[in-house]
Structure formats: structure tokens, C-alpha cells
CSV table of C-alpha atoms and ligand atoms in Angstrom, one decimal:
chain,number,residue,atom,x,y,z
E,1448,UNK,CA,35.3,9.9,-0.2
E,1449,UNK,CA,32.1,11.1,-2.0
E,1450,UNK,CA,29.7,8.1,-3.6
E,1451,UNK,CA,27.0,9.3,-6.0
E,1452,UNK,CA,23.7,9.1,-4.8
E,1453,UNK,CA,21.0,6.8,-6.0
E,1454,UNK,CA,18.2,9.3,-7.4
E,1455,UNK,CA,14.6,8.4,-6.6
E,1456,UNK,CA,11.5,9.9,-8.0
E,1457,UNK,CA,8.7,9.4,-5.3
E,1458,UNK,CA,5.9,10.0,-7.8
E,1459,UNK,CA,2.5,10.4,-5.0
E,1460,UNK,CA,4.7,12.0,-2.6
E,1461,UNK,CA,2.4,13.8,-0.4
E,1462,UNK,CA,0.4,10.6,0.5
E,1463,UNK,CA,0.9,8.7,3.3
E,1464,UNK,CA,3.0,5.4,1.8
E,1465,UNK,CA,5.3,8.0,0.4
E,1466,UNK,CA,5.4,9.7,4.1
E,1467,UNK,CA,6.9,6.9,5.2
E,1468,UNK,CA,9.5,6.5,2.1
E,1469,UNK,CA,10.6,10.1,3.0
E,1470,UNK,CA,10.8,10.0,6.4
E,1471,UNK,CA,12.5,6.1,6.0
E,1472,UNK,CA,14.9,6.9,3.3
E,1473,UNK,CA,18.9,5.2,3.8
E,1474,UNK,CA,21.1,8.2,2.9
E,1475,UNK,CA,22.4,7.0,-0.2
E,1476,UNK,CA,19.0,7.7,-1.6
E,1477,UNK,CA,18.2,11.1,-3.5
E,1478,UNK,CA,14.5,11.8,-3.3
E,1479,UNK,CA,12.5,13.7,-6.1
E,1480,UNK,CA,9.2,14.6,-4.6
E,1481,UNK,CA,5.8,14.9,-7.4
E,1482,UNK,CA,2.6,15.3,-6.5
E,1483,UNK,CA,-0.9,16.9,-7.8
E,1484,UNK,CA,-1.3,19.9,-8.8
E,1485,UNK,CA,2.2,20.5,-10.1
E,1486,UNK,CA,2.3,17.0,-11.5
E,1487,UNK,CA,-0.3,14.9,-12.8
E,1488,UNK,CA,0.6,11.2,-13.4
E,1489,UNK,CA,-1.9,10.9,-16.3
E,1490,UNK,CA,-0.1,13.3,-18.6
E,1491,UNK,CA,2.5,11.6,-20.6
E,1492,UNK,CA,3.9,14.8,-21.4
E,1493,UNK,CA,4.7,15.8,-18.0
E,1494,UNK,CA,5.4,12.0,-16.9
E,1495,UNK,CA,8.2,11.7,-19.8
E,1496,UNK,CA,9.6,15.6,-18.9
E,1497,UNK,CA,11.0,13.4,-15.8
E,1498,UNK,CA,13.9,12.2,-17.6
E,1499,UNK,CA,15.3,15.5,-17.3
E,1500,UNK,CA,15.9,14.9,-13.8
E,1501,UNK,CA,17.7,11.1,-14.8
E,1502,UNK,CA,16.1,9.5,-11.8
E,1503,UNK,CA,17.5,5.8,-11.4
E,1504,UNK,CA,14.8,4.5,-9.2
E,1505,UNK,CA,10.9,5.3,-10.1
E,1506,UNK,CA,8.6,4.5,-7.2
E,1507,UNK,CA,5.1,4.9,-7.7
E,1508,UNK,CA,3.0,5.4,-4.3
E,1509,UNK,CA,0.4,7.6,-6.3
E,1510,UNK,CA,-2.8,6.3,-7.0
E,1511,UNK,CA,-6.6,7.2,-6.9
E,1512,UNK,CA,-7.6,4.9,-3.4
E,1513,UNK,CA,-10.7,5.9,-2.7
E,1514,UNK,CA,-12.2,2.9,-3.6
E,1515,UNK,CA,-15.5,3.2,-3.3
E,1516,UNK,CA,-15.2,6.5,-5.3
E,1517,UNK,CA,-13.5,4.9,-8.2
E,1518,UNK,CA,-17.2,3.0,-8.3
E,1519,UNK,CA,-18.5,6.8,-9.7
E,1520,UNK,CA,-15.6,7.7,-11.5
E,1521,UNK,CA,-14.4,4.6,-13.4
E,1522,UNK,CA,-12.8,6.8,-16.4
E,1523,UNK,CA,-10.3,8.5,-13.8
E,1524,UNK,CA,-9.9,5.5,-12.0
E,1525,UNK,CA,-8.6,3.6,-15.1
E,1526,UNK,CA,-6.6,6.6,-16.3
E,1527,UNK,CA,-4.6,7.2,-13.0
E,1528,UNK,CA,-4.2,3.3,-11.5
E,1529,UNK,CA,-4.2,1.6,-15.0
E,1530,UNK,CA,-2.7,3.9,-17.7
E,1531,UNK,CA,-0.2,6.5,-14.9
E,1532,UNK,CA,1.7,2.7,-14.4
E,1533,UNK,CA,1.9,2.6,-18.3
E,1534,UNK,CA,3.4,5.8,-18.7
E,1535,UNK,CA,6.0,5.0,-15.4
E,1536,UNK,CA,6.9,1.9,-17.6
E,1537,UNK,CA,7.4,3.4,-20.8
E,1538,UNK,CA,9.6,6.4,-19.0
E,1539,UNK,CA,11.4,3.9,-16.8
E,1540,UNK,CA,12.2,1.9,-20.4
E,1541,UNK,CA,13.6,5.3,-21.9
E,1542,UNK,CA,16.4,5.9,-19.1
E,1543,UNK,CA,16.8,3.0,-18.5
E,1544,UNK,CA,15.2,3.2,-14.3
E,1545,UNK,CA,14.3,0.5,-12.0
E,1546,UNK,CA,10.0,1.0,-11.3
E,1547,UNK,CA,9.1,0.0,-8.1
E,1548,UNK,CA,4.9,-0.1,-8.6
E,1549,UNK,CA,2.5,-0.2,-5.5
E,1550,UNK,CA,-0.4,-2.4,-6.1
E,1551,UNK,CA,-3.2,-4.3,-3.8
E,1552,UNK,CA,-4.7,-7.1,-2.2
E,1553,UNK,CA,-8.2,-6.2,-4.2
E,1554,UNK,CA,-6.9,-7.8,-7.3
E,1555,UNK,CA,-8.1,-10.9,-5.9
E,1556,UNK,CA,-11.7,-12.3,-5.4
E,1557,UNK,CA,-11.0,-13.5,-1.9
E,1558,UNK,CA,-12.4,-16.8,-2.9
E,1559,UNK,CA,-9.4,-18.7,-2.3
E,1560,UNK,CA,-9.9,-19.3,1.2
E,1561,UNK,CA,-6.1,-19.9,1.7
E,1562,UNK,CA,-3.4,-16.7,1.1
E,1563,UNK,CA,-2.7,-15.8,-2.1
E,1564,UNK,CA,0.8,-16.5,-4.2
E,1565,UNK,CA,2.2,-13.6,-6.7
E,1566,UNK,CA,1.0,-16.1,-9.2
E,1567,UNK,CA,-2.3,-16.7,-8.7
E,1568,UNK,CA,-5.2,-15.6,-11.3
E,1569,UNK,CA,-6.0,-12.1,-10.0
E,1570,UNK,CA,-10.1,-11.8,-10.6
E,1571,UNK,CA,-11.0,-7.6,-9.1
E,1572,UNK,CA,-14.1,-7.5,-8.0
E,1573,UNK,CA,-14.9,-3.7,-8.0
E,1574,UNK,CA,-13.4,-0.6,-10.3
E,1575,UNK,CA,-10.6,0.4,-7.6
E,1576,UNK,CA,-9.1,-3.4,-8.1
E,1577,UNK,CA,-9.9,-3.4,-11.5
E,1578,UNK,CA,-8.1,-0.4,-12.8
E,1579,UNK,CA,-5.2,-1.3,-10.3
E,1580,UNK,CA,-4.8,-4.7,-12.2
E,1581,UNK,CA,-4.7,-2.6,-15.3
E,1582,UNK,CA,-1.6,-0.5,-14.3
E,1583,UNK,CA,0.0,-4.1,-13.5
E,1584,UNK,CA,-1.0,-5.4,-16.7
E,1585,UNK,CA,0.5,-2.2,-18.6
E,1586,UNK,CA,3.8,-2.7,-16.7
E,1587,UNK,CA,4.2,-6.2,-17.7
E,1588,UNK,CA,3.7,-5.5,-21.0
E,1589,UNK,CA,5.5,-2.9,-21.7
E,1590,UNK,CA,8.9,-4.9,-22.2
E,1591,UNK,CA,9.7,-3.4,-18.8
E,1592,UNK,CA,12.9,-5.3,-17.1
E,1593,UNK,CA,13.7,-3.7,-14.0
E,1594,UNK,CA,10.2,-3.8,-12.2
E,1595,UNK,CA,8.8,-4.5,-8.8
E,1596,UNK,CA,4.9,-5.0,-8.7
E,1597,UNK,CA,4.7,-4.6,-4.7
E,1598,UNK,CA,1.1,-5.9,-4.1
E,1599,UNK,CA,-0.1,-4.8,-0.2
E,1600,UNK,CA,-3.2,-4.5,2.0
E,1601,UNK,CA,-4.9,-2.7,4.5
E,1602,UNK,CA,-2.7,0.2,5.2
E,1603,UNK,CA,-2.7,2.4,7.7
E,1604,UNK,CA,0.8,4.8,8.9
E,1605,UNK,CA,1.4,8.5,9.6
E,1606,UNK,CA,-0.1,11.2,7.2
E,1607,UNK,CA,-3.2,9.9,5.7
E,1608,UNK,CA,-6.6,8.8,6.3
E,1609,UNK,CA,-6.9,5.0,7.1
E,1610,UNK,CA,-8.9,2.8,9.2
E,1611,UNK,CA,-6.8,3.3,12.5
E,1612,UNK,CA,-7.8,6.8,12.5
E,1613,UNK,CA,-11.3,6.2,11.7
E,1614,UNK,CA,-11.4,4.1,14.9
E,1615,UNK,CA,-9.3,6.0,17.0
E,1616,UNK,CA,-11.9,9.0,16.1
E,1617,UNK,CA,-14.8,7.0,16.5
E,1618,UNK,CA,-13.8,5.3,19.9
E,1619,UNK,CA,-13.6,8.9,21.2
E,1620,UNK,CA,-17.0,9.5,20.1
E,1621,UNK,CA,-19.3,7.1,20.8
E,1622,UNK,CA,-20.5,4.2,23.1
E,1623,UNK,CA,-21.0,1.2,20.4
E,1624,UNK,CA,-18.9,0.6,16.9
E,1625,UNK,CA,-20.3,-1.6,14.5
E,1626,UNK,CA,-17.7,-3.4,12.7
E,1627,UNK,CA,-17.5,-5.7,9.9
E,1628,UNK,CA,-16.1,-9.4,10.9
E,1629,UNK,CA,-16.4,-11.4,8.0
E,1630,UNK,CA,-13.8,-9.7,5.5
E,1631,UNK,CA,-10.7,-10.9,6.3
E,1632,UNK,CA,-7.3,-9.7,5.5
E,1633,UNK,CA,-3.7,-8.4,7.2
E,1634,UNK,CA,-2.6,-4.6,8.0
E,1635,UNK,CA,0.1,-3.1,6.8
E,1636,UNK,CA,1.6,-0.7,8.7
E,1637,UNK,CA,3.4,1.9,6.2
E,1638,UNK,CA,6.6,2.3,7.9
E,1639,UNK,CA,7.0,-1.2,7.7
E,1640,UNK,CA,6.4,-1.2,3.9
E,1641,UNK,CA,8.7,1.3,3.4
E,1642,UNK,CA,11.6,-0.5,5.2
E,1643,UNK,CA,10.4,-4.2,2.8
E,1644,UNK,CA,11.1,-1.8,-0.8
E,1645,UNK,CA,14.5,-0.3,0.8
E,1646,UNK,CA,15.6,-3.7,1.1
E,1647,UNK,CA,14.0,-5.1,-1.9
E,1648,UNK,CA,16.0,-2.4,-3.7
E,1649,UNK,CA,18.8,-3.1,-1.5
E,1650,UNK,CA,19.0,-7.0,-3.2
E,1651,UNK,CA,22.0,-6.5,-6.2
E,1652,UNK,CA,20.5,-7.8,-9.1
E,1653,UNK,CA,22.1,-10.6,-9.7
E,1654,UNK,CA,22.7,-12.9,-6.5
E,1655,UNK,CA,19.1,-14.8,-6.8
E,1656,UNK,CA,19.1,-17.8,-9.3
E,1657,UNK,CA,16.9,-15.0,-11.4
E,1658,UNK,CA,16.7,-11.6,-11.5
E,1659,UNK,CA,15.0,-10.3,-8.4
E,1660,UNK,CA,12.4,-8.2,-10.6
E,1661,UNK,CA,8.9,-9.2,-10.2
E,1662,UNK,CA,5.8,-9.3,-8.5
E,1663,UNK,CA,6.0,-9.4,-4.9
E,1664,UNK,CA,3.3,-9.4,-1.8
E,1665,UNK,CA,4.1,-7.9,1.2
E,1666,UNK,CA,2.1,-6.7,4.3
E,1667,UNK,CA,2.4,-7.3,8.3
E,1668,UNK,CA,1.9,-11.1,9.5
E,1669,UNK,CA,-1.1,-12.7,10.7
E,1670,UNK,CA,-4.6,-12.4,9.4
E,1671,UNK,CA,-8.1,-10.7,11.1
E,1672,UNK,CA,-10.9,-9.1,10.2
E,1673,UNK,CA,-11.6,-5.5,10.6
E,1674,UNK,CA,-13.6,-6.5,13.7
E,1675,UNK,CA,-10.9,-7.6,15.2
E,1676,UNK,CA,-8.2,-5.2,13.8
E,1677,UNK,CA,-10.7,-2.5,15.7
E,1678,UNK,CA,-10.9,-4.5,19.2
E,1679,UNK,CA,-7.2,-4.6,18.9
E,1680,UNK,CA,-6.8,-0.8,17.8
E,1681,UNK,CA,-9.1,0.1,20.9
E,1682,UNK,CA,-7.3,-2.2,23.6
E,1683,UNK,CA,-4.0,-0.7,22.4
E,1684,UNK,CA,-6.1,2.9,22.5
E,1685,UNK,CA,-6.8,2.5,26.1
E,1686,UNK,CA,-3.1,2.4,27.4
E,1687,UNK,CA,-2.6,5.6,25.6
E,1688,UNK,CA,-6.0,7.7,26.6
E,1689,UNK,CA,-9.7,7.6,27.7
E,1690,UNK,CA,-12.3,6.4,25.2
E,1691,UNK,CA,-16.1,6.4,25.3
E,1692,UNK,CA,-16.4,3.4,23.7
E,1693,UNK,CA,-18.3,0.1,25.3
E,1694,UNK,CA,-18.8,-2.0,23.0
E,1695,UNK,CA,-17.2,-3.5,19.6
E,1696,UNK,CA,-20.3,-5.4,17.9
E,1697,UNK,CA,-19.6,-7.8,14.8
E,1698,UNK,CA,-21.4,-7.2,11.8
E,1699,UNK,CA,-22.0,-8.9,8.2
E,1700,UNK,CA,-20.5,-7.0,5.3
E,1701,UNK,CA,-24.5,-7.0,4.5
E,1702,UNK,CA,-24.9,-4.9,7.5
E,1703,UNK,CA,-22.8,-2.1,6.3
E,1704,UNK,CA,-23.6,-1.7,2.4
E,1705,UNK,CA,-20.7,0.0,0.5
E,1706,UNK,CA,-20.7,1.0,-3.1
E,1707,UNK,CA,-17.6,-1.5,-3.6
E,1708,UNK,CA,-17.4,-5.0,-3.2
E,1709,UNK,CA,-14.3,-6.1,-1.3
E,1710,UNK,CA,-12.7,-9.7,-1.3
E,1711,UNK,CA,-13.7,-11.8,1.7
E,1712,UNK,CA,-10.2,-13.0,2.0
E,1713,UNK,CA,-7.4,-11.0,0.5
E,1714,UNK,CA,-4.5,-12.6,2.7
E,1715,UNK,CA,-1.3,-12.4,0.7
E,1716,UNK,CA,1.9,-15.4,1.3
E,1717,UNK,CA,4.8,-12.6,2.1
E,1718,UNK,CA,6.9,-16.0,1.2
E,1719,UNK,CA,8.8,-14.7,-1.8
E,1720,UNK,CA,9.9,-11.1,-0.6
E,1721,UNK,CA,11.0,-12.4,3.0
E,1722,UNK,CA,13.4,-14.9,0.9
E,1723,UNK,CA,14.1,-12.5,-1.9
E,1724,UNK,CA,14.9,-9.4,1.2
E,1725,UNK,CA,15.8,-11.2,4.0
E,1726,UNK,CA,12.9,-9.6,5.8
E,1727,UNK,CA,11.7,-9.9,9.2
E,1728,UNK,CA,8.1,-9.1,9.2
E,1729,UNK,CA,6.5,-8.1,12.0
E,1730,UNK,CA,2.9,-9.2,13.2
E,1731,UNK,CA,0.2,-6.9,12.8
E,1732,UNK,CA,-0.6,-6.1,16.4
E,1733,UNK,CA,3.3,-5.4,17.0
E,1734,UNK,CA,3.0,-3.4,14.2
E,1735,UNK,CA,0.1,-1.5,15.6
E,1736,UNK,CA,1.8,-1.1,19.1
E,1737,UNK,CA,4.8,0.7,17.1
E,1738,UNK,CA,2.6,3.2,15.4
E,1739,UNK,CA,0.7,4.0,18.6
E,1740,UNK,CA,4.2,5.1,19.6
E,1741,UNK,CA,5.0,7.5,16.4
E,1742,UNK,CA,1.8,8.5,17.1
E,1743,UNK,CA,2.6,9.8,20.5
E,1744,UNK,CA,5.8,10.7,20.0
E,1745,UNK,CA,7.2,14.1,19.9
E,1746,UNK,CA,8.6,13.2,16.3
E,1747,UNK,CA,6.9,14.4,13.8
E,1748,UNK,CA,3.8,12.9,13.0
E,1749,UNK,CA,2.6,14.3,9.8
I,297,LIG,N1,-4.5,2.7,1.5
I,297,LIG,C1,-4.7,1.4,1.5
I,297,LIG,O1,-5.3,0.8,2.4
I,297,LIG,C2,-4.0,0.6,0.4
I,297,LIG,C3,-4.2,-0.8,0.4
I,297,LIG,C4,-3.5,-1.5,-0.6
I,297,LIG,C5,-2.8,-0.9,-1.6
I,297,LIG,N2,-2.6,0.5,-1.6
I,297,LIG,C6,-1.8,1.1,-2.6
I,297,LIG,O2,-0.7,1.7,-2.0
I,297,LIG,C7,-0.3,2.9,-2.6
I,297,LIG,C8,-0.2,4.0,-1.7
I,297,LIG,O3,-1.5,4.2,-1.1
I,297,LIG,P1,-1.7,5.4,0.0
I,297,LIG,O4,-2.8,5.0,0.8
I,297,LIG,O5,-0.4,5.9,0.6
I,297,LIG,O6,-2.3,6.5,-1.0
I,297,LIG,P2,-2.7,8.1,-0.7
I,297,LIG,O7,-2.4,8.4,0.7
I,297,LIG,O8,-4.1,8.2,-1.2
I,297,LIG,O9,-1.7,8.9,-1.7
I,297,LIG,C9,-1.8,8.9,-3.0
I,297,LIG,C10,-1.1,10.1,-3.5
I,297,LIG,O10,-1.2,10.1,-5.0
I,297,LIG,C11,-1.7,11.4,-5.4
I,297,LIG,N3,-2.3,11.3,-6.7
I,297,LIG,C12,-3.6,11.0,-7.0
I,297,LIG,N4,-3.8,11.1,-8.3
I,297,LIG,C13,-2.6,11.6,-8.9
I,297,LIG,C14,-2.2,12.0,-10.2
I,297,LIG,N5,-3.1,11.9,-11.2
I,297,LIG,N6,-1.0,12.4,-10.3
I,297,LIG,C15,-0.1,12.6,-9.3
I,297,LIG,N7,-0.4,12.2,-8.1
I,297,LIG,C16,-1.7,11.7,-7.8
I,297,LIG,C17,-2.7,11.8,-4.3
I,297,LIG,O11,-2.9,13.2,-4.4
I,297,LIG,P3,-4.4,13.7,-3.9
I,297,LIG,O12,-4.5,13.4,-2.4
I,297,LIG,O13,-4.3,15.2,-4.2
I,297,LIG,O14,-5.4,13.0,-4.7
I,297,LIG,C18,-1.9,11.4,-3.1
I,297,LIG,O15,-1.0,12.4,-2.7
I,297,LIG,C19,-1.4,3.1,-3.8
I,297,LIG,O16,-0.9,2.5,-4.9
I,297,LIG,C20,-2.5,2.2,-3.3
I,297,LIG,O17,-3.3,1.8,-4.4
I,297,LIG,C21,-3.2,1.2,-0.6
């Protein structure tokens, strides 16, 4: 017997969130792959051309994430992470689609010193987390039902630049790393996050007391800094391959000046999707040790 697949535009598809999506995909999924240059997610034009194809699921992984870039270019910033959400909103209202939205820790200050809820007052405190804010704000008020806002951090996965890599290069290259220890957050690893919006999607919509649409955070458990997310990365380096490096030494944020300010403490509460998805979620460092595996596999790491 034949069941009619669930159609899923991955809008962003050639970054490295939406790598995982692909690669992670349950078979009763469809996926619709659009990415620059064919498709720009800041023409509404080509953005509302997509109900042609009658997706059922939108999923957003597109963004502009280099954050200290969106410093410089603020206009594009705000037009591809605060209006391309918009347009995903309004184009999910016209067929009537479920938009699943990928947002980020940096909506917050990092002042709260304890991890964030979905409902705490977001406060950005550079262009990258305030033109992200914007796209949530646009979803919200767009009259949008069938929404998730999937808020996550510190990602790192297969097929993209990311901050495991950086290391992994780095440790291969030279004696001392200096690294900043007094930002403190959570990895995400992407495969991970992939699985967490499978089974968000997976949840019918109406066996919670509400309507499982919303905001939700999600990223690996535990909290570190990037100090000691890169002393981990280069212990869990060493049973894989030689490095050059000797020594891991723990610098202020002051000591390594960026355009962007970043929170000090963006840990999210992964509370409400674990109950809302029945999720598992692993800790960072297991999380780490798995994608040192992909990584070495002979499956294909791209
Ligand atoms: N990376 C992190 O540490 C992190 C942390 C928290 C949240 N997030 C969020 O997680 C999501 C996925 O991040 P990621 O790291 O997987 O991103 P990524 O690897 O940078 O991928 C983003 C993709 O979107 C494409 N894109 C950019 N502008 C576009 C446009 N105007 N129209 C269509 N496609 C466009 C990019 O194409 P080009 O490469 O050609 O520009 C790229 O293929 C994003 O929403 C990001 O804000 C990321």
C-alpha cells in the first residue's frame, strides 16, 4: 500500500544544518532542496512561486550567519534573517504549511546568569541577533498558526565551517591556542538537531493540552565555554590523530576583540521540547565523540 508523502521544502539547503536534515530525513518525508543562486530567500516573488510545488512542511535552515559580518552589512542582514522569515510566514499562511524557523541563542543578552526559557525577554546584542529576532518577530505576527521558532546554539556538524573545524585545523598547526573562557554556552551538534525537528514534527497536533506550535530551544546538554569545548575537541582529537598542539591557554573575550558582541551566557532550558518530543538529548561531549566518528567514517562526510 502506497502513503503520500509529506513534502518538505528545505529552504538553505546547501548549508550544513540542512546537511544533516537531508542526510537524516524518515522516508515519509519528500525533500525540496533551495538554495542561492537559483533561489534567493529575500525575493517575495520567487519565495511565493513555491506554492507551485504545495510543500506541506517549510523549514527554514537559510540564514546570513556570519555574524560578525552582519556588523558591515546590517541592510542584508535584516533583509535575509528578519524579512526571508516574513515572506516563509506569509507563503506558509497561503497554502496553508507548517514553518519550522531556525533561530539562536544570540537573541539573548547573556545577562541572565541562569538558562534561558522560550519566554524570556530576548535583548540581541549585535546585528546577527538582532536581525534574527526580527525574522521571529515577523513570524509571530504574521497570523502564522502552524509554526515552530527552533532557537539553538553553537553548532557545529558535517558540511560547513564551525568551530570544531577551526580547532581541529588549528591543533594541527600550531603549538599554543588561545581560547576564550569566559562566554559560556552549549554545542549543538547538527545531526542531533535534525533528529529534535523530525520528532517535533513527528508530535500530531493535537495530543498536548495546546497546540504543539511555538517557540522552542533546543541544543546538546551541559554548558562550557569555548575554552573548554576546545580542550575537549583536542582530547577527543588525539585518539583519532597526531596534533602539534601543547597548550590550550584561557583568554578574556577582551583578549580576542571581534567586531560582534556575543552574550556571556546564552544557555538555553531544552525543558519544553524534551517534554513536547519525548527527546533524549545527548550531552555535548557524547555528542562530540559521535561526530568525531562521522567524521572518520567512510560515509559520506560532506
Ligand atoms: N552556525 C551556528 O553556530 C548557529 C548557531 C545558532 C543558530 N544558527 C542558525 O541555524 C540555522 C542554520 O545555520 P547553519 O550554520 O547551518 O547555516 P549555513 O551553513 O551558513 O547555511 C545557510 C545557508 O543559507 C544560504 N543562504 C544565505 N542567504 C540566502 C538567501 N538570501 N536565499 C537563500 N539561501 C540563502 C547560504 O548560502 P551561501 O552559503 O551561499 O550564503 C547557506 O547555504 C540558521 O538559521 C542560523 O542562524 C546557527
Amino acid at each position: 500500500m502506497s502513503t503520500t508523502k509529506r513534502k518538505l521544502a528545505l529552504i538553505g539547503a546547501n548549508g550544513m544544518l540542512a546537511s544533516a536534515i537531508r542526510k537524516l530525513a524518515p522516508s515519509e518525508y519528500l525533500i525540496q532542496t533551495y538554495d542561492l543562486p537559483d533561489f534567493d530567500l529575500t525575493s517575495r516573488q520567487q519565495v511565493l512561486a513555491l506554492r507551485h510545488s504545495a510543500p506541506d512542511i517549510i523549514l527554514n535552515c537559510a540564514a546570513f550567519t556570519n555574524v560578525d559580518g552582519c556588523e558591515e552589512q546590517r541592510e542584508l542582514a535584516m533583509r535575509v534573517n528578519g524579512g526571508g522569515p516574513g515572506l516563509l510566514a506569509e507563503l506558509a499562511n497561503n497554502i496553508d504549511a507548517v514553518l519550522v524557523h531556525i533561530s539562536t541563542d544570540f537573541v539573548f543578552d547573556g545577562k541572565k546568569g541562569r538558562p534561558y526559557l522560550e519566554e524570556d525577554q530576548p535583548r540581541p546584542l549585535s546585528v546577527y541577533g538582532k536581525s534574527k529576532l526580527e525574522g521571529e518577530r515577523q513570524i509571530l505576527q504574521s497570523g502564522l498558526k502552524k509554526y515552530f521558532i527552533v532557537r539553538t546554539s553553537w553548532l557545529y556538524g558535517a558540511g560547513g565551517n564551525n568551530f570544531v573545524e577551526t580547532i581541529i585545523r588549528l591543533a594541527t598547526e600550531r603549538k599554543e591556542l588561545s581560547i576564550v573562557t569566559d562566554q559560556l554556552g552549549t554545542p549543538t551538534y547538527t545531526s542531533d538537531l535534525a533528529t529534535a525537528i523530525f520528532q517535533l514534527l513527528a508530535v500530531p497536533p493535537n495530543t498536548l493540552p495546546l497546540t504543539p506550535y511555538g517557540i522552542y530551544h533546543y541544543s546538546n546538554e551541559g554548558e562550557c565555554s569555548w575554552f573548554d569545548f576546545a580542550t575537549e575537541i583536542v582530547v577527543q582529537l588525539r585518539t583519532w590523530q597526531g596534533v602539534k598542539v601543547e597548550h590550550l591557554i584561557p583568554i578574556p573575550t577582551e583578549g580576542y576583540p571581534l567586531p560582534a558582541e556575543r552574550p556571556k551566557y546564552s544557555v538555553m532550558s531544552k525543558d519544553k521540547i524534551r517534554l513536547a518530543a519525548n527527546l533524549v538529548i545527548p550531552a555535548w561531549q557524547e555528542s562530540l565523540k559521535a561526530y568525531f566518528k562521522q567524521r572518520n567514517s567512510k560515509e559520506d562526510f560532506s
